[in-house]
């Protein structure tokens, strides 16, 4: 369940990475690991771009990443997934009280979805009836990826615990749910329908996104998403507002101690991405090639 919670806020945005979108060439460094220094910081902090779900065989943590994590005093994620109370609040918030999937879709779409879930995912639509559609989409990951997914966040948490590092979050479970629910339940239900009934194109889109991540190219990933129809309508709530809110929290933490921040890679790039927002605040954010 933890990998599902870790993936929720990014999946809605990444769903829009259509198979026809391609990234333009750029001159930005291809790395997911960055050093934050300057502006009076006594010690460097670090920023790493994660992907919230991927196959265990693809999830390899480079020694350079471990080195910077172990040089820090704390690991800070989007939200603290090591806190059972936060996990419980998110899980509770992902169940619908006053609606149901059969109310959100017309009968034709509902029946087509039921058929796809049974045929392609070996799942019964009844188990989706009271889940928010976003949680329902996350239940499709094993079949879409062809494996039981692992989470970068959970792997980093285990490493941090081994070194007795502090573990924290930039936002609460309620914050993350608010971002997810900025898109209506009906819109989410339509996304679930398209995701499940267009399995081949969904897999192609995810693999394209994954190829940018494996190439350590957050700027290419952002450019690809930015070209895709529908992304701009979600970018403000899912990325920009959260990025802006995170910066003062990051500043407080970095001024207290060396911190290793790990957030979804889609948050890094762009004029309102975490890298540029930190630079606008006067910090030096430098690529670490690995």
PDB file of C-alpha atoms in Angstrom:
ATOM      1  CA  UNK A   1       0.000   0.000   0.000  1.00  0.00           C
ATOM      2  CA  UNK A   2       2.913   2.363   0.675  1.00  0.00           C
ATOM      3  CA  UNK A   3       4.014   2.417  -2.980  1.00  0.00           C
ATOM      4  CA  UNK A   4       0.440   3.333  -3.910  1.00  0.00           C
ATOM      5  CA  UNK A   5       0.375   6.254  -1.475  1.00  0.00           C
ATOM      6  CA  UNK A   6       3.789   7.405  -2.726  1.00  0.00           C
ATOM      7  CA  UNK A   7       2.603   7.417  -6.330  1.00  0.00           C
ATOM      8  CA  UNK A   8      -0.732   9.198  -6.120  1.00  0.00           C
ATOM      9  CA  UNK A   9       0.188  12.837  -6.662  1.00  0.00           C
ATOM     10  CA  UNK A  10       2.381  12.216  -9.694  1.00  0.00           C
ATOM     11  CA  UNK A  11       0.253   9.679 -11.530  1.00  0.00           C
ATOM     12  CA  UNK A  12      -2.432  12.152 -12.498  1.00  0.00           C
ATOM     13  CA  UNK A  13       0.149  14.404 -14.138  1.00  0.00           C
ATOM     14  CA  UNK A  14       2.085  11.588 -15.798  1.00  0.00           C
ATOM     15  CA  UNK A  15      -1.098  10.114 -17.230  1.00  0.00           C
ATOM     16  CA  UNK A  16      -1.064  12.995 -19.695  1.00  0.00           C
ATOM     17  CA  UNK A  17       2.320  12.052 -21.159  1.00  0.00           C
ATOM     18  CA  UNK A  18       0.807  11.041 -24.491  1.00  0.00           C
ATOM     19  CA  UNK A  19       2.615   8.743 -26.853  1.00  0.00           C
ATOM     20  CA  UNK A  20       2.918  11.445 -29.516  1.00  0.00           C
ATOM     21  CA  UNK A  21       4.768  13.919 -27.277  1.00  0.00           C
ATOM     22  CA  UNK A  22       8.530  14.250 -27.652  1.00  0.00           C
ATOM     23  CA  UNK A  23      11.006  16.399 -25.792  1.00  0.00           C
ATOM     24  CA  UNK A  24      13.029  19.086 -27.525  1.00  0.00           C
ATOM     25  CA  UNK A  25      16.808  19.113 -27.312  1.00  0.00           C
ATOM     26  CA  UNK A  26      18.121  21.123 -24.388  1.00  0.00           C
ATOM     27  CA  UNK A  27      21.443  22.120 -22.864  1.00  0.00           C
ATOM     28  CA  UNK A  28      20.569  21.341 -19.249  1.00  0.00           C
ATOM     29  CA  UNK A  29      22.609  18.814 -17.243  1.00  0.00           C
ATOM     30  CA  UNK A  30      21.291  15.272 -17.295  1.00  0.00           C
ATOM     31  CA  UNK A  31      21.262  14.418 -13.626  1.00  0.00           C
ATOM     32  CA  UNK A  32      18.690  13.848 -10.932  1.00  0.00           C
ATOM     33  CA  UNK A  33      21.055  14.760  -8.087  1.00  0.00           C
ATOM     34  CA  UNK A  34      21.783  18.388  -7.130  1.00  0.00           C
ATOM     35  CA  UNK A  35      23.763  20.178  -4.417  1.00  0.00           C
ATOM     36  CA  UNK A  36      22.219  23.170  -2.623  1.00  0.00           C
ATOM     37  CA  UNK A  37      24.680  25.653  -1.139  1.00  0.00           C
ATOM     38  CA  UNK A  38      25.221  29.362  -0.528  1.00  0.00           C
ATOM     39  CA  UNK A  39      22.959  31.940   1.113  1.00  0.00           C
ATOM     40  CA  UNK A  40      24.678  31.448   4.436  1.00  0.00           C
ATOM     41  CA  UNK A  41      24.192  27.693   4.678  1.00  0.00           C
ATOM     42  CA  UNK A  42      26.806  26.177   6.974  1.00  0.00           C
ATOM     43  CA  UNK A  43      26.643  22.806   5.220  1.00  0.00           C
ATOM     44  CA  UNK A  44      25.469  21.667   1.813  1.00  0.00           C
ATOM     45  CA  UNK A  45      22.089  20.063   1.321  1.00  0.00           C
ATOM     46  CA  UNK A  46      20.969  17.907  -1.585  1.00  0.00           C
ATOM     47  CA  UNK A  47      18.005  17.527  -3.935  1.00  0.00           C
ATOM     48  CA  UNK A  48      17.121  14.301  -5.715  1.00  0.00           C
ATOM     49  CA  UNK A  49      14.353  13.631  -8.239  1.00  0.00           C
ATOM     50  CA  UNK A  50      12.558  10.347  -7.695  1.00  0.00           C
ATOM     51  CA  UNK A  51      10.130   8.323  -9.720  1.00  0.00           C
ATOM     52  CA  UNK A  52       7.415   7.113  -7.412  1.00  0.00           C
ATOM     53  CA  UNK A  53       6.943   3.648  -8.916  1.00  0.00           C
ATOM     54  CA  UNK A  54       9.172   1.414 -11.013  1.00  0.00           C
ATOM     55  CA  UNK A  55      10.126  -2.245 -11.254  1.00  0.00           C
ATOM     56  CA  UNK A  56      12.583  -3.445  -8.590  1.00  0.00           C
ATOM     57  CA  UNK A  57      15.031  -4.499 -11.324  1.00  0.00           C
ATOM     58  CA  UNK A  58      15.225  -0.864 -12.487  1.00  0.00           C
ATOM     59  CA  UNK A  59      15.572   0.673  -9.045  1.00  0.00           C
ATOM     60  CA  UNK A  60      19.312   0.905  -8.476  1.00  0.00           C
ATOM     61  CA  UNK A  61      20.603   3.491  -6.029  1.00  0.00           C
ATOM     62  CA  UNK A  62      23.984   4.794  -7.187  1.00  0.00           C
ATOM     63  CA  UNK A  63      26.793   5.130  -4.669  1.00  0.00           C
ATOM     64  CA  UNK A  64      26.898   8.888  -5.298  1.00  0.00           C
ATOM     65  CA  UNK A  65      23.303   9.125  -4.097  1.00  0.00           C
ATOM     66  CA  UNK A  66      24.002   7.076  -0.986  1.00  0.00           C
ATOM     67  CA  UNK A  67      27.104   9.163  -0.274  1.00  0.00           C
ATOM     68  CA  UNK A  68      25.125  12.431  -0.257  1.00  0.00           C
ATOM     69  CA  UNK A  69      22.274  10.890   1.738  1.00  0.00           C
ATOM     70  CA  UNK A  70      24.690   9.595   4.379  1.00  0.00           C
ATOM     71  CA  UNK A  71      26.433  12.990   4.505  1.00  0.00           C
ATOM     72  CA  UNK A  72      23.098  14.547   5.499  1.00  0.00           C
ATOM     73  CA  UNK A  73      21.389  14.655   8.873  1.00  0.00           C
ATOM     74  CA  UNK A  74      17.898  13.981   7.569  1.00  0.00           C
ATOM     75  CA  UNK A  75      15.900  12.663   4.633  1.00  0.00           C
ATOM     76  CA  UNK A  76      12.887  14.775   3.646  1.00  0.00           C
ATOM     77  CA  UNK A  77      10.273  13.502   1.175  1.00  0.00           C
ATOM     78  CA  UNK A  78       7.132  15.083  -0.238  1.00  0.00           C
ATOM     79  CA  UNK A  79       5.401  13.621   2.802  1.00  0.00           C
ATOM     80  CA  UNK A  80       6.759  11.429   5.566  1.00  0.00           C
ATOM     81  CA  UNK A  81       5.833   7.919   4.450  1.00  0.00           C
ATOM     82  CA  UNK A  82       7.490   6.449   7.550  1.00  0.00           C
ATOM     83  CA  UNK A  83       4.770   8.005   9.720  1.00  0.00           C
ATOM     84  CA  UNK A  84       1.841   5.549  10.129  1.00  0.00           C
ATOM     85  CA  UNK A  85      -0.529   8.411  11.007  1.00  0.00           C
ATOM     86  CA  UNK A  86       0.138  10.118   7.665  1.00  0.00           C
ATOM     87  CA  UNK A  87      -0.325   6.886   5.736  1.00  0.00           C
ATOM     88  CA  UNK A  88      -3.582   6.240   7.549  1.00  0.00           C
ATOM     89  CA  UNK A  89      -4.899   9.736   6.848  1.00  0.00           C
ATOM     90  CA  UNK A  90      -4.149   9.409   3.122  1.00  0.00           C
ATOM     91  CA  UNK A  91      -5.635   5.933   2.864  1.00  0.00           C
ATOM     92  CA  UNK A  92      -8.777   7.090   4.667  1.00  0.00           C
ATOM     93  CA  UNK A  93      -9.030  10.106   2.371  1.00  0.00           C
ATOM     94  CA  UNK A  94      -8.901   7.915  -0.726  1.00  0.00           C
ATOM     95  CA  UNK A  95     -12.324   6.384  -0.110  1.00  0.00           C
ATOM     96  CA  UNK A  96     -15.472   8.076  -1.430  1.00  0.00           C
ATOM     97  CA  UNK A  97     -18.237   8.785   1.069  1.00  0.00           C
ATOM     98  CA  UNK A  98     -20.893  10.492  -1.021  1.00  0.00           C
ATOM     99  CA  UNK A  99     -20.251   9.074  -4.449  1.00  0.00           C
ATOM    100  CA  UNK A 100     -19.395   5.841  -6.249  1.00  0.00           C
ATOM    101  CA  UNK A 101     -17.725   4.852  -9.500  1.00  0.00           C
ATOM    102  CA  UNK A 102     -21.028   3.744 -11.024  1.00  0.00           C
ATOM    103  CA  UNK A 103     -22.392   7.254 -10.406  1.00  0.00           C
ATOM    104  CA  UNK A 104     -19.361   8.963 -11.949  1.00  0.00           C
ATOM    105  CA  UNK A 105     -19.429   7.070 -15.268  1.00  0.00           C
ATOM    106  CA  UNK A 106     -22.294   6.500 -17.678  1.00  0.00           C
ATOM    107  CA  UNK A 107     -23.458   2.900 -18.006  1.00  0.00           C
ATOM    108  CA  UNK A 108     -21.628   2.303 -21.308  1.00  0.00           C
ATOM    109  CA  UNK A 109     -18.267   3.488 -19.962  1.00  0.00           C
ATOM    110  CA  UNK A 110     -18.822   1.639 -16.685  1.00  0.00           C
ATOM    111  CA  UNK A 111     -19.476  -1.654 -18.474  1.00  0.00           C
ATOM    112  CA  UNK A 112     -16.502  -1.178 -20.793  1.00  0.00           C
ATOM    113  CA  UNK A 113     -14.326  -0.445 -17.773  1.00  0.00           C
ATOM    114  CA  UNK A 114     -15.611  -3.545 -15.998  1.00  0.00           C
ATOM    115  CA  UNK A 115     -14.710  -5.662 -19.030  1.00  0.00           C
ATOM    116  CA  UNK A 116     -11.199  -4.169 -19.300  1.00  0.00           C
ATOM    117  CA  UNK A 117     -10.503  -4.563 -15.589  1.00  0.00           C
ATOM    118  CA  UNK A 118     -11.517  -8.216 -15.709  1.00  0.00           C
ATOM    119  CA  UNK A 119      -9.806  -9.092 -19.000  1.00  0.00           C
ATOM    120  CA  UNK A 120      -6.574  -7.083 -18.801  1.00  0.00           C
ATOM    121  CA  UNK A 121      -6.010  -6.712 -15.059  1.00  0.00           C
ATOM    122  CA  UNK A 122      -7.815  -9.678 -13.463  1.00  0.00           C
ATOM    123  CA  UNK A 123      -9.686  -7.245 -11.225  1.00  0.00           C
ATOM    124  CA  UNK A 124     -13.367  -6.985 -10.330  1.00  0.00           C
ATOM    125  CA  UNK A 125     -14.880  -3.538 -10.793  1.00  0.00           C
ATOM    126  CA  UNK A 126     -16.761  -3.883  -7.506  1.00  0.00           C
ATOM    127  CA  UNK A 127     -13.538  -3.374  -5.569  1.00  0.00           C
ATOM    128  CA  UNK A 128     -13.238   0.058  -7.266  1.00  0.00           C
ATOM    129  CA  UNK A 129     -16.755   1.200  -6.446  1.00  0.00           C
ATOM    130  CA  UNK A 130     -15.938   3.289  -3.355  1.00  0.00           C
ATOM    131  CA  UNK A 131     -12.250   3.987  -4.019  1.00  0.00           C
ATOM    132  CA  UNK A 132     -11.427   7.414  -5.366  1.00  0.00           C
ATOM    133  CA  UNK A 133     -10.545   6.861  -9.052  1.00  0.00           C
ATOM    134  CA  UNK A 134      -6.976   8.010  -8.356  1.00  0.00           C
ATOM    135  CA  UNK A 135      -6.496   5.155  -5.918  1.00  0.00           C
ATOM    136  CA  UNK A 136      -8.117   2.881  -8.472  1.00  0.00           C
ATOM    137  CA  UNK A 137      -5.577   3.914 -11.110  1.00  0.00           C
ATOM    138  CA  UNK A 138      -2.744   3.037  -8.769  1.00  0.00           C
ATOM    139  CA  UNK A 139      -4.154  -0.486  -8.475  1.00  0.00           C
ATOM    140  CA  UNK A 140      -3.378  -0.926 -12.176  1.00  0.00           C
ATOM    141  CA  UNK A 141       0.366  -0.369 -11.812  1.00  0.00           C
ATOM    142  CA  UNK A 142       1.430  -4.037 -11.517  1.00  0.00           C
ATOM    143  CA  UNK A 143      -0.115  -4.905 -14.889  1.00  0.00           C
ATOM    144  CA  UNK A 144       0.982  -1.659 -16.561  1.00  0.00           C
ATOM    145  CA  UNK A 145       4.588  -2.100 -15.429  1.00  0.00           C
ATOM    146  CA  UNK A 146       4.631  -5.886 -15.639  1.00  0.00           C
ATOM    147  CA  UNK A 147       5.898  -6.235 -12.078  1.00  0.00           C
ATOM    148  CA  UNK A 148       5.027  -5.521  -8.473  1.00  0.00           C
ATOM    149  CA  UNK A 149       6.320  -1.929  -8.230  1.00  0.00           C
ATOM    150  CA  UNK A 150       8.882  -0.631  -5.801  1.00  0.00           C
ATOM    151  CA  UNK A 151       9.108   2.932  -4.521  1.00  0.00           C
ATOM    152  CA  UNK A 152      12.197   5.139  -4.447  1.00  0.00           C
ATOM    153  CA  UNK A 153      10.789   6.781  -1.341  1.00  0.00           C
ATOM    154  CA  UNK A 154      10.543   3.530   0.592  1.00  0.00           C
ATOM    155  CA  UNK A 155      14.046   2.472  -0.478  1.00  0.00           C
ATOM    156  CA  UNK A 156      15.483   5.799   0.677  1.00  0.00           C
ATOM    157  CA  UNK A 157      13.609   5.518   3.969  1.00  0.00           C
ATOM    158  CA  UNK A 158      15.208   2.139   4.612  1.00  0.00           C
ATOM    159  CA  UNK A 159      18.685   3.559   3.940  1.00  0.00           C
ATOM    160  CA  UNK A 160      17.981   6.533   6.209  1.00  0.00           C
ATOM    161  CA  UNK A 161      16.824   4.261   9.015  1.00  0.00           C
ATOM    162  CA  UNK A 162      19.991   2.184   8.726  1.00  0.00           C
ATOM    163  CA  UNK A 163      22.032   5.335   9.379  1.00  0.00           C
ATOM    164  CA  UNK A 164      19.641   6.713  12.033  1.00  0.00           C
ATOM    165  CA  UNK A 165      18.886   9.784   9.949  1.00  0.00           C
ATOM    166  CA  UNK A 166      15.873  11.938  10.675  1.00  0.00           C
ATOM    167  CA  UNK A 167      12.928  11.478   8.304  1.00  0.00           C
ATOM    168  CA  UNK A 168      10.434  14.211   7.481  1.00  0.00           C
ATOM    169  CA  UNK A 169       8.062  15.593   4.870  1.00  0.00           C
ATOM    170  CA  UNK A 170       7.430  18.864   3.053  1.00  0.00           C
ATOM    171  CA  UNK A 171       3.658  18.479   3.241  1.00  0.00           C
ATOM    172  CA  UNK A 172       0.974  16.602   5.123  1.00  0.00           C
ATOM    173  CA  UNK A 173      -1.276  13.856   3.873  1.00  0.00           C
ATOM    174  CA  UNK A 174      -4.084  16.402   3.742  1.00  0.00           C
ATOM    175  CA  UNK A 175      -1.953  18.644   1.501  1.00  0.00           C
ATOM    176  CA  UNK A 176      -1.374  15.803  -0.921  1.00  0.00           C
ATOM    177  CA  UNK A 177      -5.047  14.843  -0.986  1.00  0.00           C
ATOM    178  CA  UNK A 178      -5.981  18.459  -1.671  1.00  0.00           C
ATOM    179  CA  UNK A 179      -3.666  18.507  -4.682  1.00  0.00           C
ATOM    180  CA  UNK A 180      -5.065  15.235  -6.001  1.00  0.00           C
ATOM    181  CA  UNK A 181      -8.661  16.319  -5.492  1.00  0.00           C
ATOM    182  CA  UNK A 182      -8.100  19.616  -7.300  1.00  0.00           C
ATOM    183  CA  UNK A 183      -9.320  17.513 -10.201  1.00  0.00           C
ATOM    184  CA  UNK A 184     -12.941  16.466  -9.771  1.00  0.00           C
ATOM    185  CA  UNK A 185     -13.930  12.874  -9.045  1.00  0.00           C
ATOM    186  CA  UNK A 186     -15.694  12.760 -12.411  1.00  0.00           C
ATOM    187  CA  UNK A 187     -12.509  13.801 -14.213  1.00  0.00           C
ATOM    188  CA  UNK A 188     -10.571  11.222 -12.226  1.00  0.00           C
ATOM    189  CA  UNK A 189     -13.114   8.567 -13.181  1.00  0.00           C
ATOM    190  CA  UNK A 190     -12.677   9.434 -16.851  1.00  0.00           C
ATOM    191  CA  UNK A 191      -8.905   9.091 -16.407  1.00  0.00           C
ATOM    192  CA  UNK A 192      -9.379   5.679 -14.798  1.00  0.00           C
ATOM    193  CA  UNK A 193     -11.589   4.635 -17.722  1.00  0.00           C
ATOM    194  CA  UNK A 194      -9.054   5.779 -20.337  1.00  0.00           C
ATOM    195  CA  UNK A 195      -6.106   4.288 -18.449  1.00  0.00           C
ATOM    196  CA  UNK A 196      -7.716   0.880 -18.073  1.00  0.00           C
ATOM    197  CA  UNK A 197      -9.343   0.622 -21.501  1.00  0.00           C
ATOM    198  CA  UNK A 198      -6.268   1.883 -23.377  1.00  0.00           C
ATOM    199  CA  UNK A 199      -3.719  -0.375 -21.741  1.00  0.00           C
ATOM    200  CA  UNK A 200      -1.286  -0.476 -24.680  1.00  0.00           C
ATOM    201  CA  UNK A 201      -1.053   3.307 -25.052  1.00  0.00           C
ATOM    202  CA  UNK A 202      -0.840   3.719 -21.262  1.00  0.00           C
ATOM    203  CA  UNK A 203       2.081   1.305 -21.152  1.00  0.00           C
ATOM    204  CA  UNK A 204       3.751   3.098 -24.069  1.00  0.00           C
ATOM    205  CA  UNK A 205       3.360   6.477 -22.362  1.00  0.00           C
ATOM    206  CA  UNK A 206       4.728   5.192 -19.081  1.00  0.00           C
ATOM    207  CA  UNK A 207       7.708   3.551 -20.780  1.00  0.00           C
ATOM    208  CA  UNK A 208       8.465   6.787 -22.619  1.00  0.00           C
ATOM    209  CA  UNK A 209       8.402   8.685 -19.342  1.00  0.00           C
ATOM    210  CA  UNK A 210      10.533   5.989 -17.740  1.00  0.00           C
ATOM    211  CA  UNK A 211      13.127   6.284 -20.514  1.00  0.00           C
ATOM    212  CA  UNK A 212      13.644   9.970 -19.650  1.00  0.00           C
ATOM    213  CA  UNK A 213      13.991   9.081 -16.009  1.00  0.00           C
ATOM    214  CA  UNK A 214      16.547   6.354 -16.694  1.00  0.00           C
ATOM    215  CA  UNK A 215      18.469   8.894 -18.793  1.00  0.00           C
ATOM    216  CA  UNK A 216      18.544  11.137 -15.655  1.00  0.00           C
ATOM    217  CA  UNK A 217      16.842  13.859 -17.675  1.00  0.00           C
ATOM    218  CA  UNK A 218      14.310  15.809 -15.579  1.00  0.00           C
ATOM    219  CA  UNK A 219      14.295  18.671 -18.104  1.00  0.00           C
ATOM    220  CA  UNK A 220      13.439  16.332 -20.982  1.00  0.00           C
ATOM    221  CA  UNK A 221      10.723  14.775 -18.857  1.00  0.00           C
ATOM    222  CA  UNK A 222       9.266  18.181 -18.051  1.00  0.00           C
ATOM    223  CA  UNK A 223       9.425  19.353 -21.688  1.00  0.00           C
ATOM    224  CA  UNK A 224       7.693  16.195 -22.827  1.00  0.00           C
ATOM    225  CA  UNK A 225       4.892  16.644 -20.320  1.00  0.00           C
ATOM    226  CA  UNK A 226       4.590  20.356 -21.062  1.00  0.00           C
ATOM    227  CA  UNK A 227       3.849  19.626 -24.737  1.00  0.00           C
ATOM    228  CA  UNK A 228       1.010  17.272 -23.925  1.00  0.00           C
ATOM    229  CA  UNK A 229      -2.581  18.427 -24.188  1.00  0.00           C
ATOM    230  CA  UNK A 230      -4.218  18.737 -20.798  1.00  0.00           C
ATOM    231  CA  UNK A 231      -1.025  18.968 -18.748  1.00  0.00           C
ATOM    232  CA  UNK A 232      -1.072  22.749 -18.300  1.00  0.00           C
ATOM    233  CA  UNK A 233      -4.520  22.605 -16.694  1.00  0.00           C
ATOM    234  CA  UNK A 234      -3.143  20.351 -13.963  1.00  0.00           C
ATOM    235  CA  UNK A 235       0.365  21.738 -13.595  1.00  0.00           C
ATOM    236  CA  UNK A 236      -0.625  24.607 -11.304  1.00  0.00           C
ATOM    237  CA  UNK A 237      -2.255  22.477  -8.617  1.00  0.00           C
ATOM    238  CA  UNK A 238      -0.141  19.345  -8.862  1.00  0.00           C
ATOM    239  CA  UNK A 239       3.264  20.978  -9.317  1.00  0.00           C
ATOM    240  CA  UNK A 240       3.610  24.760  -9.144  1.00  0.00           C
ATOM    241  CA  UNK A 241       1.566  25.547  -6.028  1.00  0.00           C
ATOM    242  CA  UNK A 242       3.256  22.739  -4.141  1.00  0.00           C
ATOM    243  CA  UNK A 243       6.736  23.731  -5.342  1.00  0.00           C
ATOM    244  CA  UNK A 244       6.223  27.322  -4.170  1.00  0.00           C
ATOM    245  CA  UNK A 245       4.928  26.158  -0.807  1.00  0.00           C
ATOM    246  CA  UNK A 246       7.893  23.830  -0.327  1.00  0.00           C
ATOM    247  CA  UNK A 247      10.635  26.460  -0.722  1.00  0.00           C
ATOM    248  CA  UNK A 248      10.232  28.196   2.690  1.00  0.00           C
ATOM    249  CA  UNK A 249      10.014  24.778   4.357  1.00  0.00           C
ATOM    250  CA  UNK A 250      13.199  23.669   2.628  1.00  0.00           C
ATOM    251  CA  UNK A 251      14.954  26.866   3.714  1.00  0.00           C
ATOM    252  CA  UNK A 252      14.049  26.285   7.362  1.00  0.00           C
ATOM    253  CA  UNK A 253      15.270  22.718   7.246  1.00  0.00           C
ATOM    254  CA  UNK A 254      18.533  23.501   5.440  1.00  0.00           C
ATOM    255  CA  UNK A 255      19.356  26.300   7.864  1.00  0.00           C
ATOM    256  CA  UNK A 256      18.912  23.851  10.712  1.00  0.00           C
ATOM    257  CA  UNK A 257      20.943  20.957   9.301  1.00  0.00           C
ATOM    258  CA  UNK A 258      22.187  19.299   6.115  1.00  0.00           C
ATOM    259  CA  UNK A 259      19.131  17.784   4.443  1.00  0.00           C
ATOM    260  CA  UNK A 260      18.614  15.333   1.586  1.00  0.00           C
ATOM    261  CA  UNK A 261      15.383  16.227  -0.219  1.00  0.00           C
ATOM    262  CA  UNK A 262      13.781  13.597  -2.456  1.00  0.00           C
ATOM    263  CA  UNK A 263      10.738  14.657  -4.506  1.00  0.00           C
ATOM    264  CA  UNK A 264       9.194  13.538  -7.782  1.00  0.00           C
ATOM    265  CA  UNK A 265      11.466  14.354 -10.725  1.00  0.00           C
ATOM    266  CA  UNK A 266       8.699  16.301 -12.465  1.00  0.00           C
ATOM    267  CA  UNK A 267       8.969  18.884  -9.668  1.00  0.00           C
ATOM    268  CA  UNK A 268      12.590  19.756 -10.489  1.00  0.00           C
ATOM    269  CA  UNK A 269      12.556  21.442 -13.901  1.00  0.00           C
ATOM    270  CA  UNK A 270      10.807  24.473 -15.368  1.00  0.00           C
ATOM    271  CA  UNK A 271      10.741  28.139 -14.387  1.00  0.00           C
ATOM    272  CA  UNK A 272       8.512  27.252 -11.437  1.00  0.00           C
ATOM    273  CA  UNK A 273      10.385  24.061 -10.650  1.00  0.00           C
ATOM    274  CA  UNK A 274      12.179  23.542  -7.367  1.00  0.00           C
ATOM    275  CA  UNK A 275      15.645  24.121  -8.862  1.00  0.00           C
ATOM    276  CA  UNK A 276      14.799  27.560 -10.291  1.00  0.00           C
ATOM    277  CA  UNK A 277      12.725  28.586  -7.274  1.00  0.00           C
ATOM    278  CA  UNK A 278      15.663  27.831  -4.966  1.00  0.00           C
ATOM    279  CA  UNK A 279      17.981  29.837  -7.235  1.00  0.00           C
ATOM    280  CA  UNK A 280      15.552  32.775  -7.159  1.00  0.00           C
ATOM    281  CA  UNK A 281      15.789  32.625  -3.356  1.00  0.00           C
ATOM    282  CA  UNK A 282      19.556  33.086  -3.620  1.00  0.00           C
ATOM    283  CA  UNK A 283      20.763  29.513  -3.262  1.00  0.00           C
ATOM    284  CA  UNK A 284      23.334  27.931  -5.547  1.00  0.00           C
ATOM    285  CA  UNK A 285      21.927  24.724  -7.007  1.00  0.00           C
ATOM    286  CA  UNK A 286      24.627  22.722  -8.774  1.00  0.00           C
ATOM    287  CA  UNK A 287      24.367  19.454 -10.707  1.00  0.00           C
ATOM    288  CA  UNK A 288      26.133  16.385  -9.369  1.00  0.00           C
ATOM    289  CA  UNK A 289      26.919  14.080 -12.286  1.00  0.00           C
ATOM    290  CA  UNK A 290      26.886  10.372 -11.619  1.00  0.00           C
TER     291      UNK A 290
END
